[in-house]
Amino acid sequence: VQLQASGGGLVQAGDSLRLSCSFSGRGFRKRVLGWFRQVPGAKREFVSSITYGSSRTSYYAPSVEGRFAIARDNDKNMVYLQMNILKPDDTAVYFCAAGRIGRNDPGPSADFDYWGQGTLVTVSS
């Protein structure tokens, strides 16, 4: 399994940005997908995740709830993170992640076994 995140960049506060993550390997349709972020010197933190199946559910960290939206495209093996009303505190390296096949765990409790390389988002004030 490989994941590759893209779409980061330098934006101003209040702007929007969409991150994309391509997935290659087995079982995309039966994996939870997620986004995390990390700033230097801090732990990687959960941003958002989405389960699979007809009742797929999205989860968000309180800090991004209402501003970010996660989506998955099972036909293209892609996961996206639409980020709106960006704030300087959103500045971080963003990582996409994939969980284990058949484990449809919610939110940050999911076990994410595979990680992309990260894409830098910088929000200026």
PDB file of C-alpha atoms in Angstrom, residues 10-121:
ATOM      1  CA  LEU A  10       0.963  28.925   1.040  1.00  0.00           C
ATOM      2  CA  VAL A  11      -2.357  30.677   1.504  1.00  0.00           C
ATOM      3  CA  GLN A  12      -3.731  33.582   3.489  1.00  0.00           C
ATOM      4  CA  ALA A  13      -6.022  33.353   6.462  1.00  0.00           C
ATOM      5  CA  GLY A  14      -9.596  32.881   5.314  1.00  0.00           C
ATOM      6  CA  ASP A  15      -8.627  31.129   2.103  1.00  0.00           C
ATOM      7  CA  SER A  16      -9.499  27.601   1.055  1.00  0.00           C
ATOM      8  CA  LEU A  17      -7.341  24.701  -0.040  1.00  0.00           C
ATOM      9  CA  ARG A  18      -8.051  21.144  -1.090  1.00  0.00           C
ATOM     10  CA  LEU A  19      -5.664  18.347  -0.307  1.00  0.00           C
ATOM     11  CA  SER A  20      -5.674  15.162  -2.325  1.00  0.00           C
ATOM     12  CA  CYS A  21      -4.309  11.738  -1.525  1.00  0.00           C
ATOM     13  CA  SER A  22      -3.886   8.927  -3.998  1.00  0.00           C
ATOM     14  CA  PHE A  23      -3.972   5.331  -2.802  1.00  0.00           C
ATOM     15  CA  SER A  24      -2.406   2.346  -4.505  1.00  0.00           C
ATOM     16  CA  GLY A  25      -2.729  -1.217  -3.267  1.00  0.00           C
ATOM     17  CA  ARG A  26      -5.400  -3.584  -2.050  1.00  0.00           C
ATOM     18  CA  GLY A  27      -8.685  -2.938  -0.354  1.00  0.00           C
ATOM     19  CA  PHE A  28      -9.268   0.766  -0.730  1.00  0.00           C
ATOM     20  CA  ARG A  29     -13.030   0.332  -0.547  1.00  0.00           C
ATOM     21  CA  LYS A  30     -12.783  -1.446   2.798  1.00  0.00           C
ATOM     22  CA  ARG A  31     -10.385   0.823   4.607  1.00  0.00           C
ATOM     23  CA  VAL A  32     -10.960   3.788   6.839  1.00  0.00           C
ATOM     24  CA  LEU A  33      -9.124   6.821   5.491  1.00  0.00           C
ATOM     25  CA  GLY A  34      -7.871   9.747   7.475  1.00  0.00           C
ATOM     26  CA  TRP A  35      -5.955  12.970   7.604  1.00  0.00           C
ATOM     27  CA  PHE A  36      -3.541  14.004  10.324  1.00  0.00           C
ATOM     28  CA  ARG A  37      -1.284  16.999  10.756  1.00  0.00           C
ATOM     29  CA  GLN A  38       1.917  17.774  12.560  1.00  0.00           C
ATOM     30  CA  VAL A  39       3.895  20.877  13.426  1.00  0.00           C
ATOM     31  CA  PRO A  40       7.580  20.744  14.395  1.00  0.00           C
ATOM     32  CA  GLY A  41       8.079  19.664  17.986  1.00  0.00           C
ATOM     33  CA  ALA A  42       4.527  18.462  18.425  1.00  0.00           C
ATOM     34  CA  LYS A  43       2.755  15.135  18.173  1.00  0.00           C
ATOM     35  CA  ARG A  44       0.887  14.212  15.051  1.00  0.00           C
ATOM     36  CA  GLU A  45      -2.768  15.052  15.597  1.00  0.00           C
ATOM     37  CA  PHE A  46      -5.964  13.678  14.164  1.00  0.00           C
ATOM     38  CA  VAL A  47      -7.791  15.974  11.751  1.00  0.00           C
ATOM     39  CA  SER A  48     -10.459  13.905  10.071  1.00  0.00           C
ATOM     40  CA  SER A  49     -11.416  10.411   8.995  1.00  0.00           C
ATOM     41  CA  ILE A  50     -14.069   8.702   6.953  1.00  0.00           C
ATOM     42  CA  THR A  51     -15.328   5.163   7.245  1.00  0.00           C
ATOM     43  CA  TYR A  52     -16.328   2.954   4.334  1.00  0.00           C
ATOM     44  CA  GLY A  53     -19.527   1.351   3.146  1.00  0.00           C
ATOM     45  CA  SER A  54     -23.044   2.571   2.502  1.00  0.00           C
ATOM     46  CA  SER A  55     -23.204   4.180   5.924  1.00  0.00           C
ATOM     47  CA  ARG A  56     -19.872   5.921   5.692  1.00  0.00           C
ATOM     48  CA  THR A  57     -19.375   8.492   8.413  1.00  0.00           C
ATOM     49  CA  SER A  58     -17.002  11.408   8.679  1.00  0.00           C
ATOM     50  CA  TYR A  59     -15.264  12.511  11.858  1.00  0.00           C
ATOM     51  CA  TYR A  60     -13.481  15.747  12.630  1.00  0.00           C
ATOM     52  CA  ALA A  61     -11.283  17.212  15.290  1.00  0.00           C
ATOM     53  CA  PRO A  62     -13.122  19.988  17.160  1.00  0.00           C
ATOM     54  CA  SER A  63     -10.617  22.529  15.859  1.00  0.00           C
ATOM     55  CA  VAL A  64     -11.633  21.919  12.235  1.00  0.00           C
ATOM     56  CA  GLU A  65     -15.292  20.931  12.619  1.00  0.00           C
ATOM     57  CA  GLY A  66     -17.444  23.053  10.330  1.00  0.00           C
ATOM     58  CA  ARG A  67     -14.490  24.270   8.258  1.00  0.00           C
ATOM     59  CA  PHE A  68     -12.989  21.074   6.820  1.00  0.00           C
ATOM     60  CA  ALA A  69     -14.686  18.322   4.846  1.00  0.00           C
ATOM     61  CA  ILE A  70     -13.318  14.904   4.022  1.00  0.00           C
ATOM     62  CA  ALA A  71     -14.441  12.911   1.010  1.00  0.00           C
ATOM     63  CA  ARG A  72     -13.477   9.671  -0.670  1.00  0.00           C
ATOM     64  CA  ASP A  73     -13.793   8.524  -4.261  1.00  0.00           C
ATOM     65  CA  ASN A  74     -13.805   4.742  -4.378  1.00  0.00           C
ATOM     66  CA  ASP A  75     -13.657   4.688  -8.172  1.00  0.00           C
ATOM     67  CA  LYS A  76     -10.468   6.733  -8.259  1.00  0.00           C
ATOM     68  CA  ASN A  77      -8.874   5.470  -5.033  1.00  0.00           C
ATOM     69  CA  MET A  78      -8.644   9.027  -3.776  1.00  0.00           C
ATOM     70  CA  VAL A  79      -9.343  10.803  -0.514  1.00  0.00           C
ATOM     71  CA  TYR A  80      -9.670  14.559  -0.233  1.00  0.00           C
ATOM     72  CA  LEU A  81      -9.648  17.166   2.479  1.00  0.00           C
ATOM     73  CA  GLN A  82     -11.403  20.400   1.639  1.00  0.00           C
ATOM     74  CA  MET A  83     -10.161  23.085   4.008  1.00  0.00           C
ATOM     75  CA  ASN A  84     -12.100  26.334   4.260  1.00  0.00           C
ATOM     76  CA  ILE A  85     -11.688  29.469   6.357  1.00  0.00           C
ATOM     77  CA  LEU A  86      -8.094  28.554   7.004  1.00  0.00           C
ATOM     78  CA  LYS A  87      -6.380  29.963  10.063  1.00  0.00           C
ATOM     79  CA  PRO A  88      -2.684  30.397  10.892  1.00  0.00           C
ATOM     80  CA  ASP A  89      -3.111  27.623  13.478  1.00  0.00           C
ATOM     81  CA  ASP A  90      -3.862  25.234  10.604  1.00  0.00           C
ATOM     82  CA  THR A  91      -0.268  25.560   9.452  1.00  0.00           C
ATOM     83  CA  ALA A  92       1.250  22.075   9.515  1.00  0.00           C
ATOM     84  CA  VAL A  93       2.382  19.161   7.445  1.00  0.00           C
ATOM     85  CA  TYR A  94      -0.701  17.154   6.543  1.00  0.00           C
ATOM     86  CA  PHE A  95      -0.577  13.380   6.180  1.00  0.00           C
ATOM     87  CA  CYS A  96      -3.126  11.042   4.711  1.00  0.00           C
ATOM     88  CA  ALA A  97      -3.488   7.581   6.184  1.00  0.00           C
ATOM     89  CA  ALA A  98      -5.253   4.305   5.558  1.00  0.00           C
ATOM     90  CA  GLY A  99      -6.533   1.810   8.071  1.00  0.00           C
ATOM     91  CA  ARG A 100      -6.669  -1.975   8.034  1.00  0.00           C
ATOM     92  CA  ILE A 101      -8.907  -3.844   5.612  1.00  0.00           C
ATOM     93  CA  GLY A 102     -12.241  -4.635   7.197  1.00  0.00           C
ATOM     94  CA  ARG A 103     -11.781  -2.454  10.261  1.00  0.00           C
ATOM     95  CA  ASN A 104     -14.396   0.301  10.110  1.00  0.00           C
ATOM     96  CA  ASP A 105     -13.452   2.016  13.340  1.00  0.00           C
ATOM     97  CA  PRO A 106     -14.651   5.559  13.951  1.00  0.00           C
ATOM     98  CA  GLY A 107     -12.583   8.687  14.257  1.00  0.00           C
ATOM     99  CA  PRO A 108      -9.153   8.727  15.821  1.00  0.00           C
ATOM    100  CA  SER A 109      -9.699   5.288  17.384  1.00  0.00           C
ATOM    101  CA  ALA A 110      -9.020   3.657  14.048  1.00  0.00           C
ATOM    102  CA  ASP A 111      -5.658   1.980  13.556  1.00  0.00           C
ATOM    103  CA  PHE A 112      -3.933   3.645  10.651  1.00  0.00           C
ATOM    104  CA  ASP A 113      -1.261   1.382   9.284  1.00  0.00           C
ATOM    105  CA  TYR A 114      -0.229   3.227   6.142  1.00  0.00           C
ATOM    106  CA  TRP A 115       0.851   6.825   5.766  1.00  0.00           C
ATOM    107  CA  GLY A 116       1.587   9.223   2.952  1.00  0.00           C
ATOM    108  CA  GLN A 117       4.652  11.421   2.872  1.00  0.00           C
ATOM    109  CA  GLY A 118       2.953  14.643   3.938  1.00  0.00           C
ATOM    110  CA  THR A 119       2.200  17.934   2.255  1.00  0.00           C
ATOM    111  CA  LEU A 120       2.924  21.309   3.822  1.00  0.00           C
ATOM    112  CA  VAL A 121       0.154  23.816   4.382  1.00  0.00           C
TER     113      VAL A 121
END
